[in-house]
């Protein structure tokens, strides 16, 4: 789909506050609330954007993993689709560069992380897993940051 | 931190993970609270910095380039390098790690040329980076902010 200036402005506003009321957005853009609602619906349905709640999994006591996976025998997409079925896996992306597939997962604890890694090892086509266990979040995808982390807001006088 | 989030808070967060714009009235019906009570709990979670609701655009869909970086740090602390990455506009996500790398970061640039500039100039000015490996994301297969552990969590 093509994205116009109005869409881009809506995306920019929701990037700061995903719950900004439609009436507010409409007033700033000079369009009707119905238009804003339709635009947000279209952007979401077409997979351009999703509005979601972010938390720091570490602050909730969970374990977050970033795994870079090398694939052999099968295509990276086949393996990626298989890994995407795992309930603990939140993000699966095909990459170009050093590795074939990036998997991001959140587990309740290390025991669950170990069992997830075993499940991934057993997945056909997975040749090698580069494992990273997150220990501290410094910057997150929100505008003003979660507790203990910075957001996307431009730095002014930051440490 | 865990004490600050009870079972009902988790259910509210869970509803907002599915759809960040779901109305407080709708969420209230699901968790068995009034709209005002849900709003109050949400505002508390936001003020504590436990939750943020954001619109996340997919890089490919808006014509941007998205890359993941893994860094190794040398002769300084991981904390120093992570803090130097935070203010950079192109950097969207920074996390310290143990394992194959010391830091995992996400970068979004308007074009491949900007990503090249970032990787060959901007990031090289940060002292203490021993090695950088980058993976450009070419297709998103799954992008979900729900996870099972959260629902099962204490």
mmCIF file of C-alpha atoms in Angstrom:
data_model
loop_
_atom_site.group_PDB
_atom_site.id
_atom_site.type_symbol
_atom_site.label_atom_id
_atom_site.label_comp_id
_atom_site.label_asym_id
_atom_site.label_seq_id
_atom_site.Cartn_x
_atom_site.Cartn_y
_atom_site.Cartn_z
ATOM 1 C CA UNK A 1 0.000 0.000 0.000
ATOM 2 C CA UNK A 2 1.097 3.581 -0.489
ATOM 3 C CA UNK A 3 1.462 5.838 2.499
ATOM 4 C CA UNK A 4 0.647 9.508 2.222
ATOM 5 C CA UNK A 5 1.533 12.496 4.364
ATOM 6 C CA UNK A 6 -1.563 12.100 6.573
ATOM 7 C CA UNK A 7 -0.609 8.471 7.280
ATOM 8 C CA UNK A 8 2.930 9.507 8.154
ATOM 9 C CA UNK A 9 1.697 12.144 10.577
ATOM 10 C CA UNK A 10 -0.623 9.626 12.245
ATOM 11 C CA UNK A 11 2.288 7.150 12.532
ATOM 12 C CA UNK A 12 4.465 9.845 14.096
ATOM 13 C CA UNK A 13 1.781 10.761 16.652
ATOM 14 C CA UNK A 14 1.080 7.155 17.610
ATOM 15 C CA UNK A 15 4.809 6.463 17.930
ATOM 16 C CA UNK A 16 4.789 8.957 20.792
ATOM 17 C CA UNK A 17 1.542 7.883 22.394
ATOM 18 C CA UNK A 18 -0.261 4.843 21.034
ATOM 19 C CA UNK A 19 -3.391 5.714 22.998
ATOM 20 C CA UNK A 20 -3.719 9.310 21.831
ATOM 21 C CA UNK A 21 -7.468 9.811 21.303
ATOM 22 C CA UNK A 22 -8.768 9.845 17.740
ATOM 23 C CA UNK A 23 -10.479 13.204 18.382
ATOM 24 C CA UNK A 24 -7.128 14.713 19.331
ATOM 25 C CA UNK A 25 -5.345 13.370 16.258
ATOM 26 C CA UNK A 26 -8.230 14.536 14.048
ATOM 27 C CA UNK A 27 -8.085 18.062 15.492
ATOM 28 C CA UNK A 28 -4.343 18.334 14.875
ATOM 29 C CA UNK A 29 -4.625 17.040 11.305
ATOM 30 C CA UNK A 30 -7.788 19.008 10.495
ATOM 31 C CA UNK A 31 -9.708 15.899 9.422
ATOM 32 C CA UNK A 32 -12.696 14.057 10.903
ATOM 33 C CA UNK A 33 -12.387 11.500 13.656
ATOM 34 C CA UNK A 34 -13.924 8.914 11.311
ATOM 35 C CA UNK A 35 -11.077 9.522 8.861
ATOM 36 C CA UNK A 36 -8.503 9.001 11.588
ATOM 37 C CA UNK A 37 -10.197 5.798 12.727
ATOM 38 C CA UNK A 38 -10.326 4.490 9.150
ATOM 39 C CA UNK A 39 -6.674 5.373 8.552
ATOM 40 C CA UNK A 40 -5.518 3.660 11.736
ATOM 41 C CA UNK A 41 -7.613 0.618 10.813
ATOM 42 C CA UNK A 42 -6.075 0.481 7.345
ATOM 43 C CA UNK A 43 -2.493 0.973 8.575
ATOM 44 C CA UNK A 44 -3.023 -1.838 11.080
ATOM 45 C CA UNK A 45 -4.820 -4.227 8.716
ATOM 46 C CA UNK A 46 -2.179 -3.765 6.024
ATOM 47 C CA UNK A 47 0.614 -4.521 8.492
ATOM 48 C CA UNK A 48 2.204 -1.081 8.226
ATOM 49 C CA UNK A 49 1.860 -0.537 11.945
ATOM 50 C CA UNK A 50 0.752 -2.183 15.130
ATOM 51 C CA UNK A 51 -0.216 -0.429 18.345
ATOM 52 C CA UNK A 52 0.986 -2.479 21.295
ATOM 53 C CA UNK A 53 1.890 -2.302 24.954
ATOM 54 C CA UNK A 54 5.625 -2.500 25.656
ATOM 55 C CA UNK A 55 7.100 -3.710 28.946
ATOM 56 C CA UNK A 56 10.636 -4.412 30.046
ATOM 57 C CA UNK A 57 10.573 -8.203 30.388
ATOM 58 C CA UNK A 58 13.603 -8.056 32.681
ATOM 59 C CA UNK A 59 11.825 -5.807 35.164
ATOM 60 C CA UNK A 60 9.005 -8.353 35.259
ATOM 61 C CA UNK A 61 11.504 -11.090 36.093
ATOM 62 C CA UNK A 62 11.574 -12.708 32.654
ATOM 63 C CA UNK A 63 14.507 -13.798 30.498
ATOM 64 C CA UNK A 64 14.916 -12.258 27.054
ATOM 65 C CA UNK A 65 16.965 -13.917 24.336
ATOM 66 C CA UNK A 66 18.222 -12.744 20.955
ATOM 67 C CA UNK A 67 19.259 -15.720 18.858
ATOM 68 C CA UNK A 68 21.011 -15.555 15.508
ATOM 69 C CA UNK A 69 20.473 -18.771 13.610
ATOM 70 C CA UNK A 70 22.397 -20.273 10.715
ATOM 71 C CA UNK A 71 20.379 -22.568 8.491
ATOM 72 C CA UNK A 72 21.492 -25.532 6.426
ATOM 73 C CA UNK A 73 19.655 -28.040 4.208
ATOM 74 C CA UNK A 74 16.347 -26.135 4.197
ATOM 75 C CA UNK A 75 15.546 -22.573 3.162
ATOM 76 C CA UNK A 76 15.777 -19.909 5.872
ATOM 77 C CA UNK A 77 12.098 -19.093 5.337
ATOM 78 C CA UNK A 78 11.030 -22.692 5.963
ATOM 79 C CA UNK A 79 12.978 -22.745 9.201
ATOM 80 C CA UNK A 80 11.744 -19.261 10.183
ATOM 81 C CA UNK A 81 8.111 -20.261 9.707
ATOM 82 C CA UNK A 82 8.661 -23.332 11.863
ATOM 83 C CA UNK A 83 10.334 -21.320 14.636
ATOM 84 C CA UNK A 84 7.534 -18.734 14.503
ATOM 85 C CA UNK A 85 5.105 -21.403 15.717
ATOM 86 C CA UNK A 86 6.807 -21.547 19.101
ATOM 87 C CA UNK A 87 4.735 -19.748 21.745
ATOM 88 C CA UNK A 88 7.770 -18.266 23.505
ATOM 89 C CA UNK A 89 9.123 -16.787 20.285
ATOM 90 C CA UNK A 90 7.872 -13.238 19.722
ATOM 91 C CA UNK A 91 9.859 -12.085 16.714
ATOM 92 C CA UNK A 92 11.291 -13.970 13.760
ATOM 93 C CA UNK A 93 13.061 -12.108 10.986
ATOM 94 C CA UNK A 94 14.950 -13.158 7.891
ATOM 95 C CA UNK A 95 18.316 -11.409 7.715
ATOM 96 C CA UNK A 96 21.011 -10.689 5.220
ATOM 97 C CA UNK A 97 24.559 -10.733 6.533
ATOM 98 C CA UNK A 98 26.316 -13.016 8.971
ATOM 99 C CA UNK A 99 23.258 -15.046 9.934
ATOM 100 C CA UNK A 100 20.078 -16.258 8.289
ATOM 101 C CA UNK A 101 17.354 -15.850 10.884
ATOM 102 C CA UNK A 102 16.960 -13.677 13.962
ATOM 103 C CA UNK A 103 14.726 -15.003 16.717
ATOM 104 C CA UNK A 104 13.729 -12.997 19.771
ATOM 105 C CA UNK A 105 12.090 -14.797 22.626
ATOM 106 C CA UNK A 106 10.949 -14.114 26.160
ATOM 107 C CA UNK A 107 10.920 -16.873 28.744
ATOM 108 C CA UNK A 108 9.658 -17.006 32.305
ATOM 109 C CA UNK A 109 13.037 -18.118 33.664
ATOM 110 C CA UNK A 110 16.347 -19.698 32.641
ATOM 111 C CA UNK A 111 14.933 -23.221 32.855
ATOM 112 C CA UNK A 112 12.329 -22.304 30.279
ATOM 113 C CA UNK A 113 15.033 -20.628 28.164
ATOM 114 C CA UNK A 114 17.108 -23.824 28.189
ATOM 115 C CA UNK A 115 14.119 -25.861 27.063
ATOM 116 C CA UNK A 116 13.331 -23.319 24.315
ATOM 117 C CA UNK A 117 16.931 -23.592 23.080
ATOM 118 C CA UNK A 118 16.589 -27.374 22.964
ATOM 119 C CA UNK A 119 13.375 -27.043 20.957
ATOM 120 C CA UNK A 120 15.181 -24.763 18.514
ATOM 121 C CA UNK A 121 18.188 -27.111 18.288
ATOM 122 C CA UNK A 122 15.831 -29.946 17.374
ATOM 123 C CA UNK A 123 14.156 -27.914 14.625
ATOM 124 C CA UNK A 124 15.135 -29.307 11.193
ATOM 125 C CA UNK A 125 17.446 -26.983 9.271
ATOM 126 C CA UNK A 126 18.894 -25.228 12.336
ATOM 127 C CA UNK A 127 22.664 -25.613 11.989
ATOM 128 C CA UNK A 128 24.012 -23.180 14.570
ATOM 129 C CA UNK A 129 22.571 -20.850 17.218
ATOM 130 C CA UNK A 130 24.346 -17.745 18.445
ATOM 131 C CA UNK A 131 22.881 -16.969 21.839
ATOM 132 C CA UNK A 132 22.540 -13.663 23.625
ATOM 133 C CA UNK A 133 20.809 -13.389 26.990
ATOM 134 C CA UNK A 134 19.737 -9.845 27.776
ATOM 135 C CA UNK A 135 20.907 -8.469 31.106
ATOM 136 C CA UNK A 136 19.854 -4.826 31.025
ATOM 137 C CA UNK A 137 17.637 -2.705 28.810
ATOM 138 C CA UNK A 138 19.129 0.699 27.941
ATOM 139 C CA UNK A 139 16.864 1.964 25.191
ATOM 140 C CA UNK A 140 13.396 0.759 24.269
ATOM 141 C CA UNK A 141 10.991 1.460 21.422
ATOM 142 C CA UNK A 142 8.724 3.829 23.349
ATOM 143 C CA UNK A 143 8.967 7.609 23.157
ATOM 144 C CA UNK A 144 9.860 8.500 26.733
ATOM 145 C CA UNK A 145 11.213 5.165 27.892
ATOM 146 C CA UNK A 146 10.236 2.489 30.369
ATOM 147 C CA UNK A 147 11.514 2.573 33.932
ATOM 148 C CA UNK A 148 15.315 2.391 33.911
ATOM 149 C CA UNK A 149 15.490 2.763 30.133
ATOM 150 C CA UNK A 150 15.559 5.613 27.638
ATOM 151 C CA UNK A 151 13.044 6.006 24.859
ATOM 152 C CA UNK A 152 13.187 7.498 21.378
ATOM 153 C CA UNK A 153 12.807 11.103 22.522
ATOM 154 C CA UNK A 154 15.859 13.091 21.361
ATOM 155 C CA UNK A 155 18.442 13.375 24.090
ATOM 156 C CA UNK A 156 18.682 16.698 25.859
ATOM 157 C CA UNK A 157 21.127 16.774 28.728
ATOM 158 C CA UNK A 158 21.148 13.024 29.066
ATOM 159 C CA UNK A 159 23.827 11.290 31.087
ATOM 160 C CA UNK B 1 8.860 -4.154 40.608
ATOM 161 C CA UNK B 2 7.003 -7.438 40.544
ATOM 162 C CA UNK B 3 5.050 -6.389 43.615
ATOM 163 C CA UNK B 4 3.842 -3.296 41.796
ATOM 164 C CA UNK B 5 2.065 -5.389 39.144
ATOM 165 C CA UNK B 6 -0.811 -7.613 40.230
ATOM 166 C CA UNK B 7 -2.821 -10.186 38.309
ATOM 167 C CA UNK B 8 -5.386 -7.646 37.099
ATOM 168 C CA UNK B 9 -2.630 -5.276 35.936
ATOM 169 C CA UNK B 10 -1.143 -8.149 33.945
ATOM 170 C CA UNK B 11 -4.520 -8.839 32.353
ATOM 171 C CA UNK B 12 -4.855 -5.173 31.396
ATOM 172 C CA UNK B 13 -1.335 -5.141 29.918
ATOM 173 C CA UNK B 14 -2.134 -8.354 28.086
ATOM 174 C CA UNK B 15 -5.228 -6.785 26.502
ATOM 175 C CA UNK B 16 -3.143 -3.795 25.414
ATOM 176 C CA UNK B 17 -0.565 -6.107 23.880
ATOM 177 C CA UNK B 18 -3.243 -7.583 21.653
ATOM 178 C CA UNK B 19 -4.527 -4.144 20.675
ATOM 179 C CA UNK B 20 -3.010 -1.035 22.201
ATOM 180 C CA UNK B 21 -6.051 1.028 21.236
ATOM 181 C CA UNK B 22 -8.655 -1.254 22.800
ATOM 182 C CA UNK B 23 -10.985 0.966 24.844
ATOM 183 C CA UNK B 24 -10.807 0.967 28.623
ATOM 184 C CA UNK B 25 -14.518 0.061 28.678
ATOM 185 C CA UNK B 26 -13.839 -3.068 26.588
ATOM 186 C CA UNK B 27 -10.864 -4.044 28.751
ATOM 187 C CA UNK B 28 -12.992 -3.400 31.838
ATOM 188 C CA UNK B 29 -15.613 -5.869 30.664
ATOM 189 C CA UNK B 30 -12.862 -8.464 30.184
ATOM 190 C CA UNK B 31 -11.177 -7.998 33.562
ATOM 191 C CA UNK B 32 -14.365 -7.254 35.514
ATOM 192 C CA UNK B 33 -13.673 -3.611 36.367
ATOM 193 C CA UNK B 34 -15.279 -0.279 35.501
ATOM 194 C CA UNK B 35 -13.866 1.840 32.697
ATOM 195 C CA UNK B 36 -12.671 4.375 35.306
ATOM 196 C CA UNK B 37 -10.918 1.692 37.334
ATOM 197 C CA UNK B 38 -9.069 0.363 34.259
ATOM 198 C CA UNK B 39 -8.072 3.895 33.254
ATOM 199 C CA UNK B 40 -6.764 4.518 36.759
ATOM 200 C CA UNK B 41 -4.720 1.298 36.755
ATOM 201 C CA UNK B 42 -3.370 2.042 33.275
ATOM 202 C CA UNK B 43 -2.315 5.539 34.303
ATOM 203 C CA UNK B 44 -0.581 4.127 37.371
ATOM 204 C CA UNK B 45 1.328 1.574 35.272
ATOM 205 C CA UNK B 46 2.362 4.340 32.861
ATOM 206 C CA UNK B 47 3.489 6.657 35.657
ATOM 207 C CA UNK B 48 5.577 3.831 37.143
ATOM 208 C CA UNK B 49 7.173 3.288 33.719
ATOM 209 C CA UNK B 50 6.015 -0.336 33.623
ATOM 210 C CA UNK B 51 4.068 -0.041 30.416
ATOM 211 C CA UNK B 52 4.076 2.211 27.329
ATOM 212 C CA UNK B 53 1.607 1.897 24.474
ATOM 213 C CA UNK B 54 3.164 2.788 21.135
ATOM 214 C CA UNK B 55 2.464 2.589 17.436
ATOM 215 C CA UNK B 56 5.315 0.651 15.861
ATOM 216 C CA UNK B 57 5.708 0.922 12.122
ATOM 217 C CA UNK B 58 7.288 -1.830 10.054
ATOM 218 C CA UNK B 59 10.459 -0.511 8.427
ATOM 219 C CA UNK B 60 9.817 -2.127 5.042
ATOM 220 C CA UNK B 61 6.285 -0.738 4.875
ATOM 221 C CA UNK B 62 7.440 2.848 5.434
ATOM 222 C CA UNK B 63 10.487 2.560 3.182
ATOM 223 C CA UNK B 64 13.122 2.433 5.910
ATOM 224 C CA UNK B 65 16.057 0.113 6.536
ATOM 225 C CA UNK B 66 16.162 -1.914 9.742
ATOM 226 C CA UNK B 67 19.322 -3.590 11.019
ATOM 227 C CA UNK B 68 20.328 -5.547 14.076
ATOM 228 C CA UNK B 69 23.804 -5.048 15.474
ATOM 229 C CA UNK B 70 25.756 -7.213 17.846
ATOM 230 C CA UNK B 71 28.760 -5.610 19.482
ATOM 231 C CA UNK B 72 31.804 -6.765 21.388
ATOM 232 C CA UNK B 73 33.298 -4.309 23.866
ATOM 233 C CA UNK B 74 36.974 -3.959 24.726
ATOM 234 C CA UNK B 75 39.046 -1.818 27.106
ATOM 235 C CA UNK B 76 35.970 -0.180 28.628
ATOM 236 C CA UNK B 77 32.718 -1.271 30.245
ATOM 237 C CA UNK B 78 29.635 -2.480 28.420
ATOM 238 C CA UNK B 79 27.730 0.199 30.332
ATOM 239 C CA UNK B 80 29.902 2.964 28.807
ATOM 240 C CA UNK B 81 29.302 1.776 25.253
ATOM 241 C CA UNK B 82 25.570 1.133 25.809
ATOM 242 C CA UNK B 83 25.129 4.653 27.194
ATOM 243 C CA UNK B 84 26.997 6.126 24.222
ATOM 244 C CA UNK B 85 24.614 4.345 21.836
ATOM 245 C CA UNK B 86 21.426 5.534 23.566
ATOM 246 C CA UNK B 87 21.418 9.184 22.359
ATOM 247 C CA UNK B 88 22.008 8.260 18.712
ATOM 248 C CA UNK B 89 18.867 8.965 16.724
ATOM 249 C CA UNK B 90 19.270 5.957 14.413
ATOM 250 C CA UNK B 91 19.501 3.593 17.387
ATOM 251 C CA UNK B 92 16.085 2.378 18.474
ATOM 252 C CA UNK B 93 16.912 -0.331 20.952
ATOM 253 C CA UNK B 94 19.932 -1.139 23.118
ATOM 254 C CA UNK B 95 20.341 -4.029 25.496
ATOM 255 C CA UNK B 96 23.356 -5.396 27.340
ATOM 256 C CA UNK B 97 23.811 -9.154 26.991
ATOM 257 C CA UNK B 98 25.787 -12.150 28.055
ATOM 258 C CA UNK B 99 26.637 -14.745 25.435
ATOM 259 C CA UNK B 100 27.997 -14.360 21.936
ATOM 260 C CA UNK B 101 27.910 -10.557 22.168
ATOM 261 C CA UNK B 102 28.035 -7.858 24.818
ATOM 262 C CA UNK B 103 25.404 -5.550 23.340
ATOM 263 C CA UNK B 104 22.469 -6.074 21.025
ATOM 264 C CA UNK B 105 21.133 -2.968 19.273
ATOM 265 C CA UNK B 106 18.523 -2.153 16.671
ATOM 266 C CA UNK B 107 18.994 0.563 14.092
ATOM 267 C CA UNK B 108 16.492 2.229 11.751
ATOM 268 C CA UNK B 109 17.644 4.440 8.890
ATOM 269 C CA UNK B 110 15.804 6.233 6.094
ATOM 270 C CA UNK B 111 17.927 4.567 3.410
ATOM 271 C CA UNK B 112 20.752 2.121 2.787
ATOM 272 C CA UNK B 113 23.065 5.126 2.314
ATOM 273 C CA UNK B 114 22.184 6.399 5.786
ATOM 274 C CA UNK B 115 22.749 2.974 7.279
ATOM 275 C CA UNK B 116 26.145 2.853 5.593
ATOM 276 C CA UNK B 117 27.020 6.272 7.019
ATOM 277 C CA UNK B 118 25.901 5.135 10.466
ATOM 278 C CA UNK B 119 27.899 1.890 10.348
ATOM 279 C CA UNK B 120 31.049 3.332 8.840
ATOM 280 C CA UNK B 121 31.168 6.751 10.538
ATOM 281 C CA UNK B 122 28.800 7.459 13.427
ATOM 282 C CA UNK B 123 29.186 4.284 15.427
ATOM 283 C CA UNK B 124 32.960 4.121 14.845
ATOM 284 C CA UNK B 125 33.388 7.280 16.895
ATOM 285 C CA UNK B 126 32.302 5.461 20.071
ATOM 286 C CA UNK B 127 35.386 4.290 21.954
ATOM 287 C CA UNK B 128 35.565 0.717 23.203
ATOM 288 C CA UNK B 129 33.749 -1.090 20.417
ATOM 289 C CA UNK B 130 35.902 -4.088 19.551
ATOM 290 C CA UNK B 131 33.730 -5.489 16.801
ATOM 291 C CA UNK B 132 30.391 -4.818 15.146
ATOM 292 C CA UNK B 133 28.353 -7.311 13.232
ATOM 293 C CA UNK B 134 25.227 -6.248 11.452
ATOM 294 C CA UNK B 135 22.283 -8.148 10.052
ATOM 295 C CA UNK B 136 19.885 -6.281 7.800
ATOM 296 C CA UNK B 137 16.321 -7.425 8.271
ATOM 297 C CA UNK B 138 14.926 -8.476 4.924
ATOM 298 C CA UNK B 139 11.560 -9.945 5.871
ATOM 299 C CA UNK B 140 9.486 -10.134 9.023
ATOM 300 C CA UNK B 141 8.020 -13.595 9.626
ATOM 301 C CA UNK B 142 6.592 -12.979 13.101
ATOM 302 C CA UNK B 143 6.286 -9.754 15.057
ATOM 303 C CA UNK B 144 4.263 -10.291 18.196
ATOM 304 C CA UNK B 145 4.427 -8.544 21.517
ATOM 305 C CA UNK B 146 2.487 -11.309 23.266
ATOM 306 C CA UNK B 147 4.304 -14.026 25.004
ATOM 307 C CA UNK B 148 3.184 -17.046 26.944
ATOM 308 C CA UNK B 149 5.464 -16.534 29.914
ATOM 309 C CA UNK B 150 3.805 -13.225 30.653
ATOM 310 C CA UNK B 151 0.409 -14.850 31.030
ATOM 311 C CA UNK B 152 1.722 -17.695 33.126
ATOM 312 C CA UNK B 153 3.882 -15.361 35.233
ATOM 313 C CA UNK B 154 3.352 -14.922 38.952
#
